[in-house]
mmCIF file of C-alpha atoms in Angstrom:
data_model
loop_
_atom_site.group_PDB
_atom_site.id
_atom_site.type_symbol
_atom_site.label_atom_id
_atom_site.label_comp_id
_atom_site.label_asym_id
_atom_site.label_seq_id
_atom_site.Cartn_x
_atom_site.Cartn_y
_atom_site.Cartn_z
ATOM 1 C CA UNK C 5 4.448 7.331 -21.394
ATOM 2 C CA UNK C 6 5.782 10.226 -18.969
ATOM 3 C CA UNK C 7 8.514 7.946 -18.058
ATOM 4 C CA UNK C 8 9.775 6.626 -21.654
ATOM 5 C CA UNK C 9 9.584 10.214 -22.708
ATOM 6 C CA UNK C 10 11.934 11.626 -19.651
ATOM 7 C CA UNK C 11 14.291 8.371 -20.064
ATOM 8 C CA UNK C 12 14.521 9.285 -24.005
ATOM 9 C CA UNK C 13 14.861 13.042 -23.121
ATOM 10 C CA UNK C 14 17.696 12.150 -20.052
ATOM 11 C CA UNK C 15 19.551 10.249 -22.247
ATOM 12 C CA UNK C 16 20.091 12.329 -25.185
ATOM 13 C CA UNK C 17 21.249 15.126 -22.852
ATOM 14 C CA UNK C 18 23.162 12.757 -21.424
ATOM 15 C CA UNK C 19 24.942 12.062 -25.057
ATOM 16 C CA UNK C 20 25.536 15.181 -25.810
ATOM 17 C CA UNK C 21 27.334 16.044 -22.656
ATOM 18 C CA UNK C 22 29.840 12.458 -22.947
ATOM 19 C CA UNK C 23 30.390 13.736 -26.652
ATOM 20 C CA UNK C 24 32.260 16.847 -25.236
ATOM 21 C CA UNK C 25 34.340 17.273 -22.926
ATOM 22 C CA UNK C 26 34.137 20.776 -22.422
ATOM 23 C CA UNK C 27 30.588 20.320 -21.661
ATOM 24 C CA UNK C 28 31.129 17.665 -19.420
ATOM 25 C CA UNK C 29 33.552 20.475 -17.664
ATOM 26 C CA UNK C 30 31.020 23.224 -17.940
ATOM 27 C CA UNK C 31 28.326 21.711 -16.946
ATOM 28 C CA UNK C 32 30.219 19.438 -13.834
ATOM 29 C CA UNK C 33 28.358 16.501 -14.858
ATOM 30 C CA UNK C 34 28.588 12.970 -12.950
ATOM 31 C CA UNK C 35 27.256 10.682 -15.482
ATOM 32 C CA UNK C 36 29.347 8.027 -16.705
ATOM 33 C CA UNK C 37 29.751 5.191 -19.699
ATOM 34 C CA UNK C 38 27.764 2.941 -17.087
ATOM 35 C CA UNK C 39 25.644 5.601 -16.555
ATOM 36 C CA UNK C 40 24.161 5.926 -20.255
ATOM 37 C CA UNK C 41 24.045 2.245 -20.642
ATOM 38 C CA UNK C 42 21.583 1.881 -18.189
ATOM 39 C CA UNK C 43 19.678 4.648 -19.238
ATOM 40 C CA UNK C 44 19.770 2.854 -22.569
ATOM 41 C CA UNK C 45 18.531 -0.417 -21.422
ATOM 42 C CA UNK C 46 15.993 1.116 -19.394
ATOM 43 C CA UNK C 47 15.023 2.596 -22.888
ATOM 44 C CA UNK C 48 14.875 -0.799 -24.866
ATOM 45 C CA UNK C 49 12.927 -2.563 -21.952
ATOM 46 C CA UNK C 50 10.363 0.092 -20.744
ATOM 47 C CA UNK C 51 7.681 -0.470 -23.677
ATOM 48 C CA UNK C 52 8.144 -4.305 -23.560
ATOM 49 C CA UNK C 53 7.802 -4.182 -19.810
ATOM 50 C CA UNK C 54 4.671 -1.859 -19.992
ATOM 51 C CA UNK C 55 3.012 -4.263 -22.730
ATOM 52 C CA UNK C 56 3.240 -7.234 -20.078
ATOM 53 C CA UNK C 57 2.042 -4.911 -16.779
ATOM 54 C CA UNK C 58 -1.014 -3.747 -18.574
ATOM 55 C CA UNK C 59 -1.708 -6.889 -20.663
ATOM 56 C CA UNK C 60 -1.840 -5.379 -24.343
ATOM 57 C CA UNK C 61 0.556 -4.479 -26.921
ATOM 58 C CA UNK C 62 1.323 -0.918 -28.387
ATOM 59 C CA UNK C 63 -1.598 -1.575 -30.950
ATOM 60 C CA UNK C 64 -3.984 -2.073 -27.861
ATOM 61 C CA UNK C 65 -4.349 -5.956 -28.762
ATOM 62 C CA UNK C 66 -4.664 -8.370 -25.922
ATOM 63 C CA UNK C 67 -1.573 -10.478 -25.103
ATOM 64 C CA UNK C 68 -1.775 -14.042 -25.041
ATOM 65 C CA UNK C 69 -2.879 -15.611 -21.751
ATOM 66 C CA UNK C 70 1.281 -16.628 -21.175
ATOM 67 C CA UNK C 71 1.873 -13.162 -21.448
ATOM 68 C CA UNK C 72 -0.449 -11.681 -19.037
ATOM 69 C CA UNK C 73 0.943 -13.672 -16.086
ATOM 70 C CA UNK C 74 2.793 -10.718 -15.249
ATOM 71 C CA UNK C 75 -0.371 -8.873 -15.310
ATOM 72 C CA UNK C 76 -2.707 -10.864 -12.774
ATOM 73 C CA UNK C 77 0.404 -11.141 -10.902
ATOM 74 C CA UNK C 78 0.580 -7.841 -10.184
ATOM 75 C CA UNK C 79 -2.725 -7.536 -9.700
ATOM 76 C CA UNK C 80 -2.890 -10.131 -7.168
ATOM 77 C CA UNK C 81 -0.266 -8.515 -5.714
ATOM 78 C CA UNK C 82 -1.911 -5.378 -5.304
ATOM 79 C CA UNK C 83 -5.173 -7.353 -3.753
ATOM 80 C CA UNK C 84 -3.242 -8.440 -0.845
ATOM 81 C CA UNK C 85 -1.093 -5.056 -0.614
ATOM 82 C CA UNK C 86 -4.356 -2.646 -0.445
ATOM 83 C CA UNK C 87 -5.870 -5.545 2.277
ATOM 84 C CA UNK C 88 -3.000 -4.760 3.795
ATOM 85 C CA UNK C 89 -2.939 -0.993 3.689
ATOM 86 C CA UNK C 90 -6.538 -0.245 3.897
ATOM 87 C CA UNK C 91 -7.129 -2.840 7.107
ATOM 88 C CA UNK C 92 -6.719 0.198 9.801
ATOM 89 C CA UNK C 93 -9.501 1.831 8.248
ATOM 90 C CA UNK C 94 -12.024 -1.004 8.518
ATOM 91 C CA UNK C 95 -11.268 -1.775 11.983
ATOM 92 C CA UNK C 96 -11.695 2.246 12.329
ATOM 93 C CA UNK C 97 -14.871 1.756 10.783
ATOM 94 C CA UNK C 98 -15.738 -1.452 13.031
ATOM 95 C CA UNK C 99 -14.679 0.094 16.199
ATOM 96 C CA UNK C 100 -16.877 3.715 15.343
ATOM 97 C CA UNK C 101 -19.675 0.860 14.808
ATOM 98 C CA UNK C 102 -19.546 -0.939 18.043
ATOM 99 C CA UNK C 103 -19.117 1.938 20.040
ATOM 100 C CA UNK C 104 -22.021 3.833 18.604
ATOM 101 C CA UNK C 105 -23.834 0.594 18.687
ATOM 102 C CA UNK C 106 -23.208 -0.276 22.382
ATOM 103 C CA UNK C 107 -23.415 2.353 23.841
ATOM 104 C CA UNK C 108 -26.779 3.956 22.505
ATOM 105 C CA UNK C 109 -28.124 1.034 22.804
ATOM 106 C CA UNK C 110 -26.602 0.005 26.245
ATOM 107 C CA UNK C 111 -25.567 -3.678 25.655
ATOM 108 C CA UNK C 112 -21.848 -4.058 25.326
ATOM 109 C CA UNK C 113 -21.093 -7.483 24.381
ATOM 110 C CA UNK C 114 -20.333 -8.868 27.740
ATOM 111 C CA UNK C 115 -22.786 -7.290 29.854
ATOM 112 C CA UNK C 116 -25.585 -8.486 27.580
ATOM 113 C CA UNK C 117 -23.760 -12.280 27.865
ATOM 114 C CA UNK C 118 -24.716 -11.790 31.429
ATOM 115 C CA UNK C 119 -27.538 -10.540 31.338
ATOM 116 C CA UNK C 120 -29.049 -13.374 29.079
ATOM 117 C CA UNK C 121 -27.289 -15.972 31.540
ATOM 118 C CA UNK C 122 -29.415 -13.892 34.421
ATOM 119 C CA UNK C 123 -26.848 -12.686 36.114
ATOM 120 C CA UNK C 124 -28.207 -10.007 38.804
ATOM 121 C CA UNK C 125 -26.639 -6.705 37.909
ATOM 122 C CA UNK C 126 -25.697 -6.033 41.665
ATOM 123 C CA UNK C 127 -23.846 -8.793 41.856
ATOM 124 C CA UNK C 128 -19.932 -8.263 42.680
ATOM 125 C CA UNK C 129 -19.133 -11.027 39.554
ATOM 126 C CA UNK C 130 -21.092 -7.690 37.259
ATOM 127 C CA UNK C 131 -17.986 -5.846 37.754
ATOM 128 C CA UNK C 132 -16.060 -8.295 36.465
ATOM 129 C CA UNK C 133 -18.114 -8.196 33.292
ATOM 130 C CA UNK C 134 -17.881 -4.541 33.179
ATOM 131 C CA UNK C 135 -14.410 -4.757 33.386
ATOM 132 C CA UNK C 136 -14.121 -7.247 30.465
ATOM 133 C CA UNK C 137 -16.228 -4.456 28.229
ATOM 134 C CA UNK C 138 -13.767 -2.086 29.239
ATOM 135 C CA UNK C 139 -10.882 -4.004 27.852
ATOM 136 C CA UNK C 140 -12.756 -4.773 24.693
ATOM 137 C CA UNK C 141 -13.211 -1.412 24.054
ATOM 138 C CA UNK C 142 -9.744 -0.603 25.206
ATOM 139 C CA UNK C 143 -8.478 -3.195 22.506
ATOM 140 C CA UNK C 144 -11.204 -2.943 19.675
ATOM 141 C CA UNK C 145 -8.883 -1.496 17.190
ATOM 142 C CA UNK C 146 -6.809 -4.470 17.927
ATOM 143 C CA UNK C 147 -9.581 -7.181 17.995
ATOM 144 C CA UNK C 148 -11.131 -5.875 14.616
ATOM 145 C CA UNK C 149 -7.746 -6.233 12.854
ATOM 146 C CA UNK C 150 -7.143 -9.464 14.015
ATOM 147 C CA UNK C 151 -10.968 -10.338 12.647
ATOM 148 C CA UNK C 152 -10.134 -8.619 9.637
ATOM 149 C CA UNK C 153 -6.820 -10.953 8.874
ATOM 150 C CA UNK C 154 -8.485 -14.273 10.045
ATOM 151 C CA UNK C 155 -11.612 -13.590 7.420
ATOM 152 C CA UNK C 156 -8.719 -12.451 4.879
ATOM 153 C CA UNK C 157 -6.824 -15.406 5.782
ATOM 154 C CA UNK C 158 -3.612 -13.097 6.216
ATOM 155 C CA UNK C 159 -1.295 -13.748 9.115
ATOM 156 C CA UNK C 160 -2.362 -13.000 12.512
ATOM 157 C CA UNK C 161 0.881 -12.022 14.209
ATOM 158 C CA UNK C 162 1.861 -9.270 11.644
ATOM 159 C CA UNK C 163 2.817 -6.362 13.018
ATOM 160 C CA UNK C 164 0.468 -3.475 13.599
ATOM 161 C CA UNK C 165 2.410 -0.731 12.863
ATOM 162 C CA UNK C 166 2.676 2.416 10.270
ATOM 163 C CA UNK C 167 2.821 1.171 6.459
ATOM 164 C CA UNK C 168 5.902 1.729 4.996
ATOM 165 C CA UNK C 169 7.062 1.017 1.077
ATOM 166 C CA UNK C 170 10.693 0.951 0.385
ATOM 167 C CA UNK C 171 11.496 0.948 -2.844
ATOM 168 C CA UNK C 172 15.013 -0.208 -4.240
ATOM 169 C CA UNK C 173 16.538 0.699 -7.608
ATOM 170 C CA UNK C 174 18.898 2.863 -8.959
ATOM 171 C CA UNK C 175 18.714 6.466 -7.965
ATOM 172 C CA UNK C 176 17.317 7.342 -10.393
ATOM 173 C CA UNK C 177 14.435 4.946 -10.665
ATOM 174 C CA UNK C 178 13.963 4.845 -7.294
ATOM 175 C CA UNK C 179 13.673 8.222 -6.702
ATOM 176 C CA UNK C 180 11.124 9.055 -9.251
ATOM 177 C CA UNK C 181 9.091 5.863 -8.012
ATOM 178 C CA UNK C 182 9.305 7.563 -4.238
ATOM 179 C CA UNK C 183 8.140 10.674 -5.197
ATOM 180 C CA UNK C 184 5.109 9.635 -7.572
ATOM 181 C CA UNK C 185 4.415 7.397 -4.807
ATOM 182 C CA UNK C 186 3.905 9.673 -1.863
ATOM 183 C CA UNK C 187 2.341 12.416 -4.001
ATOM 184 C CA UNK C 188 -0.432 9.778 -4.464
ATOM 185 C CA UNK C 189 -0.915 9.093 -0.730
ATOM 186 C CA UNK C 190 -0.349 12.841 0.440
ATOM 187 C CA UNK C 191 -3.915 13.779 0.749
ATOM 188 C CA UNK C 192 -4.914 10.448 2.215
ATOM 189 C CA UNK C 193 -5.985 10.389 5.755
ATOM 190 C CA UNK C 194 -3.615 8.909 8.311
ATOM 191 C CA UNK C 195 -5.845 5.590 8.881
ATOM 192 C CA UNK C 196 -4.737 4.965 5.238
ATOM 193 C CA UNK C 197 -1.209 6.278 4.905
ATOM 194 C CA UNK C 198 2.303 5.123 4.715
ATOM 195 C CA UNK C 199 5.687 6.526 4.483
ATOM 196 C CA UNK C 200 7.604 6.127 1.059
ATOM 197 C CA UNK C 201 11.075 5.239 1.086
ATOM 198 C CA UNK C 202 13.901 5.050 -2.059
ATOM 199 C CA UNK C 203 17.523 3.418 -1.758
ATOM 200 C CA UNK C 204 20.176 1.787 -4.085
ATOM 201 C CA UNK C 205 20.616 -1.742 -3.221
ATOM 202 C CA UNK C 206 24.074 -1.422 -4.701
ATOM 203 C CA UNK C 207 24.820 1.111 -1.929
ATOM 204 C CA UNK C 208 22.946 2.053 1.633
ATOM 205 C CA UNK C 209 19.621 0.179 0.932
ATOM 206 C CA UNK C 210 20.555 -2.683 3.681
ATOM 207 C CA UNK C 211 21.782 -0.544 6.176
ATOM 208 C CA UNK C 212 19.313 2.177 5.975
ATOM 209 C CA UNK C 213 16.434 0.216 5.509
ATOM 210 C CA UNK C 214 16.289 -3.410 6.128
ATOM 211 C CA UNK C 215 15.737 -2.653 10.120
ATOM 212 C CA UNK C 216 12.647 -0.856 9.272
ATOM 213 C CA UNK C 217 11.140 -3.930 7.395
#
């Protein structure tokens, strides 16, 4: 509603200033012819494109199930996106688990494998085991990720980097889509973060972005 109510707002200022060219003058505006008919599109297709995201009309009536595809499309979208986003905090959660686990308790995972198999603990083979517990701990974060994915059943060699969500439109679209996006992750902790990014595909989205993907 915020954003049909700018576009409406933007584009009647917009008018006014192409109807007069001494306003355009005063006020040094940019906008163009092309300018306004986007803005005027984006006018005609907002409510239409809102009644198929949320899955009911303007009267609050449900669509019919051919119409709500977009719907559990973007809903299954968003499944797999917050898997995606959220995974760094479960494997935090999984590695603060193991690590209180093991170690108050005193059986990291390959120790106790050796112990069960009898393995005398001042045997020279022990360090070996020790050794292996120090690398699992020394790669949990990794591990649990790559746990996480397989029971997900979401590729394995992803990357395991920062989160990032670049968003391409025009400038003005994009923009207002960046900054309502990162002012809803600001107070997030860093485990479940990313960094927002806007760009005009018609102009420095490829080479500004597309390495960063």
């Amino acid at each position: 509603a915020t954003h049909q109510l700018l576009t409406n707002i933007f584009e009647f200022i917009s008018i006014v200033i192409l109807s007069n060219d001494k306003y355009r003058e005063i006020t040094g505006a940019l906008i163009t012819e092309r300018d306004l008919q986007i803005l005027e599109r984006c006018n005609r297709d907002t409510i239409p494109a809102l009644e198929s995201i949320v899955g009911s009309d303007i009267l609050g009536l449900r669509l019919s199930l051919d119409d709500e595809s977009v719907e559990r499309e973007l809903r299954a979208a968003g499944d797999i996106w917050s898997e995606h986003i959220l995974e760094n905090a479960k494997a935090y959660i999984m590695t603060f688990l193991y690590i209180f686990i093991t170690v108050i308790g005193g059986y990291p995972i390959a120790s106790s494998i050796a112990k069960g198999a009898n393995l005398p603990a001042d045997s020279g083979v022990f360090y070996i085991v020790r050794l292996f517990d120090a690398l699992i701990y020394f790669y949990l974060p990794q591990i649990n990720i790559l746990f996480i994915r397989f029971f997900q059943g979401r590729p394995l060699r992803h990357r395991m980097v920062g989160r990032t969500v670049v968003i391409g439109d025009v400038p003005w679209v994009a923009q207002c889509a960046e900054a309502f996006l990162s002012k809803i992750f600001a107070c997030s902790y860093s485990i479940a973060g990313l960094n927002v990014h806007s760009a005009n595909p018609s102009d420095h989205l490829v080479h500004r972005m597309t390495h960063q993907l």
